[in-house]
Short mmCIF file of C-alpha atoms in Angstrom, two decimals:
data_model
loop_
_atom_site.label_atom_id
_atom_site.label_comp_id
_atom_site.label_asym_id
_atom_site.label_seq_id
_atom_site.Cartn_x
_atom_site.Cartn_y
_atom_site.Cartn_z
CA MET A 1 0.00 0.00 0.00
CA THR A 2 1.33 3.43 -0.96
CA ARG A 3 1.23 6.10 1.70
CA ALA A 4 1.89 9.83 1.50
CA PRO A 5 5.50 10.47 2.54
CA SER A 6 6.38 12.71 5.44
CA PRO A 7 9.32 15.04 4.84
CA PRO A 8 12.24 13.96 7.03
CA ASN A 9 12.88 16.17 10.06
CA ASP A 10 15.98 18.05 8.94
CA ALA A 11 17.12 19.12 12.40
CA ALA A 12 16.70 15.67 13.93
CA HIS A 13 18.83 14.06 11.26
CA ASP A 14 21.52 16.72 10.93
CA PRO A 15 24.03 14.75 13.03
CA VAL A 16 23.83 11.99 10.39
CA THR A 17 23.43 14.00 7.20
CA ALA A 18 25.79 16.90 7.94
CA PRO A 19 28.99 14.77 7.96
CA VAL A 20 27.92 13.21 4.66
CA GLN A 21 27.18 16.60 3.13
CA ARG A 22 30.62 17.84 4.20
CA ALA A 23 32.15 14.72 2.65
CA TYR A 24 30.21 15.39 -0.57
CA ASP A 25 31.59 18.93 -0.69
CA ARG A 26 35.12 17.75 0.01
CA TYR A 27 34.84 15.09 -2.67
CA GLY A 28 33.60 17.67 -5.17
CA ARG A 29 36.63 19.88 -4.59
CA GLN A 30 39.05 16.98 -4.80
CA ALA A 31 37.39 15.54 -7.90
CA ASP A 32 37.49 18.92 -9.66
CA LYS A 33 41.18 19.26 -8.86
CA TRP A 34 41.92 15.74 -10.09
CA GLN A 35 40.00 16.29 -13.34
CA THR A 36 41.87 19.53 -14.01
CA GLY A 37 45.17 17.69 -13.68
CA TYR A 38 43.92 14.78 -15.75
CA ALA A 39 42.92 17.11 -18.58
CA ALA A 40 46.31 18.84 -18.41
CA ARG A 41 47.96 15.44 -18.87
CA GLY A 42 45.85 14.80 -21.98
CA GLY A 43 43.13 12.72 -20.35
CA LYS A 44 39.50 13.07 -21.35
CA ILE A 45 36.31 12.45 -19.37
CA PHE A 46 33.23 12.07 -21.54
CA CYS A 47 30.57 12.63 -18.87
CA GLY A 48 28.65 15.89 -19.10
CA ALA A 49 25.29 17.60 -19.12
CA GLY A 50 22.68 15.51 -20.92
CA CYS A 51 24.63 12.26 -20.59
CA PHE A 52 22.55 9.70 -18.66
CA GLN A 53 23.34 6.24 -19.98
CA CYS A 54 24.39 5.07 -16.50
CA CYS A 55 21.18 6.31 -14.84
CA ASN A 56 19.45 2.94 -15.12
CA MET A 57 22.01 1.13 -13.00
CA PRO A 58 21.06 -0.19 -9.53
CA ILE A 59 22.66 1.93 -6.80
CA ARG A 60 23.62 1.02 -3.24
CA VAL A 61 23.63 3.84 -0.68
CA SER A 62 23.54 4.53 3.05
CA LEU A 63 20.41 5.71 4.82
CA ALA A 64 22.36 8.86 5.66
CA GLU A 65 22.57 9.64 1.94
CA ALA A 66 18.96 8.66 1.33
CA LEU A 67 17.84 11.16 3.97
CA ILE A 68 19.52 13.93 1.99
CA THR A 69 17.66 12.95 -1.16
CA ALA A 70 14.35 12.36 0.65
CA ARG A 71 14.31 15.87 2.08
CA ALA A 72 14.97 17.36 -1.39
CA ILE A 73 12.24 15.67 -3.46
CA ASP A 74 8.58 16.68 -3.71
CA ALA A 75 5.53 14.46 -3.19
CA ALA A 76 5.21 13.50 -6.86
CA GLN A 77 8.86 12.49 -7.05
CA ALA A 78 8.54 10.56 -3.79
CA GLN A 79 5.69 8.51 -5.28
CA ALA A 80 7.75 7.82 -8.42
CA VAL A 81 10.74 6.81 -6.29
CA GLU A 82 8.58 4.38 -4.30
CA ALA A 83 7.22 2.82 -7.48
CA HIS A 84 10.80 2.39 -8.70
CA ALA A 85 11.75 0.80 -5.38
CA ARG A 86 8.89 -1.70 -5.60
CA ALA A 87 9.91 -2.63 -9.15
CA ALA A 88 13.48 -3.19 -7.93
CA ILE A 89 12.23 -5.44 -5.12
CA GLN A 90 10.14 -7.50 -7.52
CA ASN A 91 13.17 -7.86 -9.77
CA ALA A 92 15.33 -8.99 -6.84
CA ARG A 93 12.74 -11.55 -5.79
CA THR A 94 12.64 -13.22 -9.18
CA ALA A 95 16.16 -12.75 -10.63
CA LYS A 96 18.15 -15.97 -10.77
CA ASP A 97 21.46 -14.24 -10.03
CA ASP A 98 23.15 -10.84 -9.70
CA ALA A 99 23.86 -10.60 -13.42
CA GLN A 100 20.20 -11.04 -14.32
CA TYR A 101 19.18 -8.62 -11.58
CA VAL A 102 21.40 -5.88 -13.00
CA GLN A 103 20.38 -6.58 -16.59
CA ARG A 104 16.65 -6.50 -15.80
CA HIS A 105 17.08 -3.41 -13.63
CA ARG A 106 18.55 -1.60 -16.60
CA GLN A 107 16.11 -3.00 -19.17
CA GLU A 108 12.84 -3.26 -17.24
CA VAL A 109 12.99 -1.28 -14.00
CA GLY A 110 14.54 1.44 -16.10
CA PHE A 111 15.90 4.91 -15.62
CA CYS A 112 15.86 6.71 -12.29
CA PRO A 113 12.59 8.66 -11.85
CA LEU A 114 14.62 11.70 -10.76
CA LEU A 115 16.08 11.90 -14.26
CA ASP A 116 14.61 14.42 -16.72
CA ARG A 117 14.68 12.33 -19.90
CA GLU A 118 14.17 15.35 -22.18
CA SER A 119 17.19 17.28 -20.95
CA GLY A 120 19.17 14.32 -19.68
CA ALA A 121 19.68 16.14 -16.39
CA CYS A 122 19.22 14.97 -12.82
CA THR A 123 16.43 16.97 -11.21
CA GLN A 124 18.06 16.53 -7.80
CA TYR A 125 21.68 16.95 -8.80
CA GLU A 126 22.78 18.54 -5.53
CA ALA A 127 21.16 15.74 -3.50
CA ARG A 128 22.37 12.82 -5.60
CA PRO A 129 24.15 9.96 -3.80
CA THR A 130 27.82 9.02 -3.88
CA ARG A 131 27.60 6.52 -6.70
CA CYS A 132 26.09 9.16 -8.98
CA ARG A 133 28.87 11.57 -8.04
CA ASP A 134 31.88 9.32 -8.54
CA THR A 135 31.02 7.49 -11.78
CA PHE A 136 33.00 8.99 -14.66
CA SER A 137 33.76 7.49 -18.05
CA ALA A 138 36.96 7.67 -20.09
CA PHE A 139 35.00 6.43 -23.12
CA PRO A 140 32.00 7.92 -24.99
CA ALA A 141 28.50 7.45 -23.52
CA GLN A 142 27.64 4.58 -25.85
CA TYR A 143 29.96 2.35 -23.80
CA CYS A 144 27.91 3.07 -20.67
CA ALA A 145 24.60 2.22 -22.34
CA GLU A 146 22.77 -0.98 -21.45
CA GLY A 147 23.34 -3.69 -24.05
CA THR A 148 26.48 -2.23 -25.63
CA TRP A 149 28.81 -4.86 -24.21
CA GLU A 150 26.45 -7.71 -25.06
CA ALA A 151 26.20 -6.49 -28.65
CA MET A 152 29.96 -6.47 -29.18
CA SER A 153 31.66 -9.20 -31.14
CA SER A 154 34.55 -11.13 -29.62
CA ARG A 155 36.97 -9.07 -31.68
CA GLU A 156 35.37 -5.82 -30.50
CA LYS A 157 35.56 -6.94 -26.88
CA ARG A 158 39.27 -7.74 -27.26
CA GLU A 159 39.88 -4.33 -28.81
CA TYR A 160 37.88 -2.68 -26.03
CA HIS A 161 40.05 -4.24 -23.35
CA LYS A 162 43.22 -3.24 -25.22
CA GLN A 163 41.98 0.33 -25.44
CA VAL A 164 41.03 0.37 -21.75
CA ALA A 165 44.45 -0.97 -20.77
CA ARG A 166 46.20 1.91 -22.53
CA THR A 167 43.83 4.62 -21.28
CA PRO A 168 45.19 6.46 -18.22
CA GLY A 169 42.88 6.64 -15.23
CA THR A 170 41.04 3.36 -15.74
CA ASP A 171 41.56 0.24 -13.64
CA GLY A 172 42.86 -1.50 -16.76
CA GLU A 173 39.73 -3.60 -17.15
CA TRP A 174 36.77 -1.24 -17.56
CA HIS A 175 36.41 2.27 -18.94
CA PHE A 176 35.38 4.05 -15.74
CA ILE A 177 37.79 6.45 -14.02
CA ALA A 178 39.12 4.53 -11.02
CA PRO A 179 40.82 7.38 -9.09
CA LEU A 180 37.57 9.35 -8.92
CA GLU A 181 35.85 6.34 -7.37
CA HIS A 182 38.66 5.95 -4.84
CA LEU A 183 38.41 9.62 -3.87
CA SER A 184 34.78 9.06 -2.84
CA GLU A 185 35.57 6.38 -0.26
CA PRO A 186 35.65 8.91 2.63
CA VAL A 187 31.97 9.62 1.93
CA TRP A 188 31.11 6.00 2.73
CA VAL A 189 33.25 6.17 5.85
CA ALA A 190 31.57 9.40 6.99
CA ALA A 191 28.13 7.85 6.52
CA SER A 192 29.09 4.71 8.42
CA LYS A 193 30.57 6.61 11.36
CA ALA A 194 27.67 9.06 11.56
CA MET A 195 25.02 6.32 11.59
CA GLN A 196 26.87 4.32 14.23
CA ALA A 197 27.42 7.38 16.41
CA GLN A 198 23.81 8.57 16.22
CA TRP A 199 21.81 5.33 15.97
CA GLY A 200 24.13 2.55 17.08
CA LEU A 201 23.48 0.74 13.81
CA GLU A 202 23.91 1.17 10.07
CA VAL A 203 21.39 0.95 7.25
CA TRP A 204 22.49 0.32 3.66
CA GLY A 205 20.66 -0.73 0.54
CA ASP A 206 18.92 0.22 -2.67
CA PHE A 207 18.83 3.97 -3.29
CA TRP A 208 15.14 4.21 -4.15
CA LEU A 209 14.10 1.83 -1.37
CA LEU A 210 15.99 3.76 1.31
CA THR A 211 14.84 7.13 -0.02
CA THR A 212 11.27 5.87 0.39
CA LEU A 213 11.88 4.54 3.90
CA ALA A 214 13.71 7.71 4.92
CA ALA A 215 10.37 9.53 4.65
CA ASP A 216 8.57 6.97 6.82
CA ALA A 217 8.38 8.43 10.33
CA THR A 218 7.67 5.06 11.96
CA PHE A 219 10.62 3.40 10.25
CA MET A 220 12.93 6.26 11.17
CA ALA A 221 11.75 6.20 14.79
CA ARG A 222 12.81 2.57 15.06
CA VAL A 223 16.16 3.33 13.44
CA GLU A 224 16.76 6.27 15.76
CA ARG A 225 16.20 3.96 18.74
CA GLY A 226 18.70 1.48 17.35
CA ASP A 227 15.91 -1.06 16.88
CA ALA A 228 17.05 -2.99 13.82
CA ARG A 229 14.37 -5.67 14.14
CA GLY A 230 11.60 -3.12 14.59
CA ALA A 231 12.80 -1.10 11.59
CA TRP A 232 12.82 -4.24 9.45
CA GLN A 233 9.29 -5.11 10.58
CA VAL A 234 8.03 -1.64 9.61
CA ALA A 235 9.64 -1.90 6.19
CA SER A 236 8.34 -5.45 5.77
CA GLY A 237 4.82 -4.30 6.64
CA ARG A 238 5.01 -1.96 3.68
CA GLY A 239 6.38 -4.65 1.38
CA LEU A 240 9.69 -2.83 1.19
CA THR A 241 12.18 -5.50 2.20
CA HIS A 242 14.58 -7.81 0.45
CA ARG A 243 17.80 -9.15 1.96
CA GLU A 244 19.84 -7.95 -0.99
CA LEU A 245 18.29 -4.46 -1.04
CA LEU A 246 17.98 -3.62 2.65
CA GLU A 247 20.61 -4.23 5.32
CA ILE A 248 20.01 -3.08 8.90
CA GLY A 249 22.46 -3.81 11.66
#
């Protein structure tokens, strides 16, 4: 059953969200500096305004991050996010393995409802989670699109890996910029420490699922008391649980 979301209490959650927001800001400065140096060395990052081929990937976040997004979105977006979360749960319940889960998420669950498909822009860019901030491509957008890899011939795949191996900034296997992902690790640490300090537990999981639960006052009350079992029961009562998409403890 869908219920009207309640905006998270900003003041109550500041001890958890503020450290993450500071880590976001610090990451942004460091990432900008790294990209400037990378460009000076002849490197190229293809991500930019209107590029959204990675926006149908499943994303794992902390509840601390989800609270930031939940307080930014309006009621219509919250309903769309919940629908997306329920589709992700159904996919997780029926997928035979992780590979099928990811493939069906991209093909069937589809693009993030916070994406403006006409402009290709994120409507909540400032509140986006870590994974959306640290994913950068050293190859054109077509290589990030769902189905591109599967459509390649064996020869094309071999050439792809050769090109990746000689492209600075990648991990040598895939075309994403590895140093920019590494720079974001302090954000995860900040979220973990803040949740433990404030709640005595941590909550991690699917971005859209946690953004939905972050607006549930009953769920958050259980979390704030450090009641992992009670929080799970609240989420389960709403049909918003799956062991792969929600971790409380």
